Amino acid sequence: MRYIRYAVLGSLALVLASIALANRAFVDLKLMPDALAELVGFNLGITLPLFAVVLAGVGAGLLVGFLAEYLREGRHRREAGAQKREVRKLSREVNKLKKQKNEGKDEVLALLEDAG
């Protein structure tokens, strides 16, 4: 299984490297369109390789997706935690009742009753 993971990661690295080599041209990223920038009076901009812009967009999309999924699953995690607490509480109660039931009995007979 470990080798399959390495093969998938290696092929992903090759694909990303080929995308980076194919898209080395520089592009200008601007905060606003030129007409709006003239109206406001400033426009922040940066020049980056196209592959950096594409990979940053993919990464940002992944982060937004992970965050949305984490928030969506919050209710399920709360319910699972509540069920876990309830199981622990009931387990303690069962052990307490077993001790009360077997109080004053022979230990071997108490163990046999608990097992059956």
PDB file of C-alpha atoms in Angstrom:
ATOM      1  CA  MET A   1       0.000   0.000   0.000  1.00  0.00           C
ATOM      2  CA  ARG A   2       2.876   2.330   0.788  1.00  0.00           C
ATOM      3  CA  TYR A   3       4.358   1.794  -2.692  1.00  0.00           C
ATOM      4  CA  ILE A   4       1.043   2.611  -4.350  1.00  0.00           C
ATOM      5  CA  ARG A   5       0.927   5.882  -2.417  1.00  0.00           C
ATOM      6  CA  TYR A   6       4.485   6.705  -3.507  1.00  0.00           C
ATOM      7  CA  ALA A   7       3.600   5.911  -7.131  1.00  0.00           C
ATOM      8  CA  VAL A   8       0.539   8.178  -7.026  1.00  0.00           C
ATOM      9  CA  LEU A   9       2.488  11.004  -5.377  1.00  0.00           C
ATOM     10  CA  GLY A  10       5.335  10.613  -7.869  1.00  0.00           C
ATOM     11  CA  SER A  11       2.990  10.738 -10.850  1.00  0.00           C
ATOM     12  CA  LEU A  12       1.256  13.786  -9.358  1.00  0.00           C
ATOM     13  CA  ALA A  13       4.632  15.475  -8.978  1.00  0.00           C
ATOM     14  CA  LEU A  14       5.455  14.717 -12.626  1.00  0.00           C
ATOM     15  CA  VAL A  15       2.123  16.149 -13.780  1.00  0.00           C
ATOM     16  CA  LEU A  16       2.598  19.309 -11.715  1.00  0.00           C
ATOM     17  CA  ALA A  17       6.151  19.716 -12.978  1.00  0.00           C
ATOM     18  CA  SER A  18       5.019  19.365 -16.592  1.00  0.00           C
ATOM     19  CA  ILE A  19       2.245  21.939 -16.014  1.00  0.00           C
ATOM     20  CA  ALA A  20       4.785  24.301 -14.470  1.00  0.00           C
ATOM     21  CA  LEU A  21       7.187  23.898 -17.399  1.00  0.00           C
ATOM     22  CA  ALA A  22       4.440  24.366 -19.981  1.00  0.00           C
ATOM     23  CA  ASN A  23       3.085  27.535 -18.320  1.00  0.00           C
ATOM     24  CA  ARG A  24       6.195  29.551 -17.512  1.00  0.00           C
ATOM     25  CA  ALA A  25       4.965  32.774 -19.093  1.00  0.00           C
ATOM     26  CA  PHE A  26       4.538  35.699 -16.734  1.00  0.00           C
ATOM     27  CA  VAL A  27       1.118  37.252 -16.220  1.00  0.00           C
ATOM     28  CA  ASP A  28       0.066  40.460 -14.491  1.00  0.00           C
ATOM     29  CA  LEU A  29      -2.457  40.114 -11.700  1.00  0.00           C
ATOM     30  CA  LYS A  30      -4.285  43.308 -10.849  1.00  0.00           C
ATOM     31  CA  LEU A  31      -6.622  44.005  -7.982  1.00  0.00           C
ATOM     32  CA  MET A  32      -9.126  45.952 -10.123  1.00  0.00           C
ATOM     33  CA  PRO A  33      -9.859  46.482 -13.823  1.00  0.00           C
ATOM     34  CA  ASP A  34      -8.070  49.469 -15.366  1.00  0.00           C
ATOM     35  CA  ALA A  35     -11.224  51.616 -15.677  1.00  0.00           C
ATOM     36  CA  LEU A  36     -12.070  51.162 -11.996  1.00  0.00           C
ATOM     37  CA  ALA A  37      -8.436  51.720 -10.998  1.00  0.00           C
ATOM     38  CA  GLU A  38      -8.448  55.089 -12.798  1.00  0.00           C
ATOM     39  CA  LEU A  39     -11.612  56.054 -10.955  1.00  0.00           C
ATOM     40  CA  VAL A  40     -10.259  55.056  -7.523  1.00  0.00           C
ATOM     41  CA  GLY A  41      -6.748  56.278  -8.167  1.00  0.00           C
ATOM     42  CA  PHE A  42      -4.702  53.192  -7.358  1.00  0.00           C
ATOM     43  CA  ASN A  43      -4.376  49.601  -8.470  1.00  0.00           C
ATOM     44  CA  LEU A  44      -2.284  46.988  -6.752  1.00  0.00           C
ATOM     45  CA  GLY A  45      -0.695  44.469  -9.078  1.00  0.00           C
ATOM     46  CA  ILE A  46       1.878  41.707  -9.180  1.00  0.00           C
ATOM     47  CA  THR A  47       3.614  39.740 -11.939  1.00  0.00           C
ATOM     48  CA  LEU A  48       3.764  35.956 -11.468  1.00  0.00           C
ATOM     49  CA  PRO A  49       4.325  32.889 -13.633  1.00  0.00           C
ATOM     50  CA  LEU A  50       1.066  31.424 -14.927  1.00  0.00           C
ATOM     51  CA  PHE A  51       1.635  28.043 -13.236  1.00  0.00           C
ATOM     52  CA  ALA A  52       1.933  29.786  -9.845  1.00  0.00           C
ATOM     53  CA  VAL A  53      -1.414  31.493 -10.405  1.00  0.00           C
ATOM     54  CA  VAL A  54      -3.066  28.214 -11.460  1.00  0.00           C
ATOM     55  CA  LEU A  55      -1.604  26.199  -8.574  1.00  0.00           C
ATOM     56  CA  ALA A  56      -2.486  28.932  -6.078  1.00  0.00           C
ATOM     57  CA  GLY A  57      -6.071  28.897  -7.371  1.00  0.00           C
ATOM     58  CA  VAL A  58      -6.267  25.121  -7.013  1.00  0.00           C
ATOM     59  CA  GLY A  59      -4.804  25.334  -3.510  1.00  0.00           C
ATOM     60  CA  ALA A  60      -7.230  28.072  -2.482  1.00  0.00           C
ATOM     61  CA  GLY A  61     -10.128  26.018  -3.826  1.00  0.00           C
ATOM     62  CA  LEU A  62      -8.985  22.993  -1.852  1.00  0.00           C
ATOM     63  CA  LEU A  63      -8.706  25.038   1.342  1.00  0.00           C
ATOM     64  CA  VAL A  64     -12.188  26.501   0.881  1.00  0.00           C
ATOM     65  CA  GLY A  65     -13.579  23.007   0.211  1.00  0.00           C
ATOM     66  CA  PHE A  66     -11.882  21.517   3.266  1.00  0.00           C
ATOM     67  CA  LEU A  67     -13.161  24.346   5.463  1.00  0.00           C
ATOM     68  CA  ALA A  68     -16.721  23.982   4.141  1.00  0.00           C
ATOM     69  CA  GLU A  69     -16.649  20.221   4.728  1.00  0.00           C
ATOM     70  CA  TYR A  70     -15.247  20.670   8.236  1.00  0.00           C
ATOM     71  CA  LEU A  71     -18.038  23.103   9.113  1.00  0.00           C
ATOM     72  CA  ARG A  72     -20.682  20.841   7.540  1.00  0.00           C
ATOM     73  CA  GLU A  73     -19.544  17.811   9.541  1.00  0.00           C
ATOM     74  CA  GLY A  74     -19.579  19.681  12.878  1.00  0.00           C
ATOM     75  CA  ARG A  75     -23.052  18.406  13.747  1.00  0.00           C
ATOM     76  CA  HIS A  76     -21.984  14.800  13.110  1.00  0.00           C
ATOM     77  CA  ARG A  77     -18.894  15.190  15.305  1.00  0.00           C
ATOM     78  CA  ARG A  78     -21.020  16.634  18.125  1.00  0.00           C
ATOM     79  CA  GLU A  79     -23.482  13.739  17.868  1.00  0.00           C
ATOM     80  CA  ALA A  80     -20.642  11.189  17.871  1.00  0.00           C
ATOM     81  CA  GLY A  81     -19.138  12.811  20.976  1.00  0.00           C
ATOM     82  CA  ALA A  82     -22.504  12.761  22.749  1.00  0.00           C
ATOM     83  CA  GLN A  83     -22.960   9.080  21.890  1.00  0.00           C
ATOM     84  CA  LYS A  84     -19.469   8.286  23.135  1.00  0.00           C
ATOM     85  CA  ARG A  85     -20.192  10.013  26.447  1.00  0.00           C
ATOM     86  CA  GLU A  86     -23.494   8.138  26.738  1.00  0.00           C
ATOM     87  CA  VAL A  87     -21.757   4.789  26.103  1.00  0.00           C
ATOM     88  CA  ARG A  88     -19.167   5.537  28.798  1.00  0.00           C
ATOM     89  CA  LYS A  89     -21.896   6.536  31.250  1.00  0.00           C
ATOM     90  CA  LEU A  90     -23.927   3.396  30.574  1.00  0.00           C
ATOM     91  CA  SER A  91     -20.832   1.190  30.799  1.00  0.00           C
ATOM     92  CA  ARG A  92     -20.017   2.618  34.234  1.00  0.00           C
ATOM     93  CA  GLU A  93     -23.608   2.059  35.298  1.00  0.00           C
ATOM     94  CA  VAL A  94     -23.547  -1.582  34.116  1.00  0.00           C
ATOM     95  CA  ASN A  95     -20.296  -2.227  36.002  1.00  0.00           C
ATOM     96  CA  LYS A  96     -21.776  -0.631  39.127  1.00  0.00           C
ATOM     97  CA  LEU A  97     -24.907  -2.794  38.905  1.00  0.00           C
ATOM     98  CA  LYS A  98     -22.821  -5.942  38.353  1.00  0.00           C
ATOM     99  CA  LYS A  99     -20.826  -5.164  41.484  1.00  0.00           C
ATOM    100  CA  GLN A 100     -24.020  -4.632  43.478  1.00  0.00           C
ATOM    101  CA  LYS A 101     -25.541  -7.864  42.160  1.00  0.00           C
ATOM    102  CA  ASN A 102     -22.456  -9.941  42.931  1.00  0.00           C
ATOM    103  CA  GLU A 103     -21.794  -8.389  46.325  1.00  0.00           C
ATOM    104  CA  GLY A 104     -21.248 -11.075  48.982  1.00  0.00           C
ATOM    105  CA  LYS A 105     -21.048 -13.944  46.465  1.00  0.00           C
ATOM    106  CA  ASP A 106     -18.143 -16.197  45.724  1.00  0.00           C
ATOM    107  CA  GLU A 107     -15.785 -14.580  43.206  1.00  0.00           C
ATOM    108  CA  VAL A 108     -15.747 -17.600  40.899  1.00  0.00           C
ATOM    109  CA  LEU A 109     -19.550 -17.774  40.759  1.00  0.00           C
ATOM    110  CA  ALA A 110     -19.741 -14.015  40.153  1.00  0.00           C
ATOM    111  CA  LEU A 111     -17.295 -14.323  37.228  1.00  0.00           C
ATOM    112  CA  LEU A 112     -19.314 -17.215  35.768  1.00  0.00           C
ATOM    113  CA  GLU A 113     -22.561 -15.213  36.011  1.00  0.00           C
ATOM    114  CA  ASP A 114     -20.918 -12.195  34.346  1.00  0.00           C
ATOM    115  CA  ALA A 115     -19.604 -14.349  31.487  1.00  0.00           C
ATOM    116  CA  GLY A 116     -22.944 -16.060  30.834  1.00  0.00           C
TER     117      GLY A 116
END
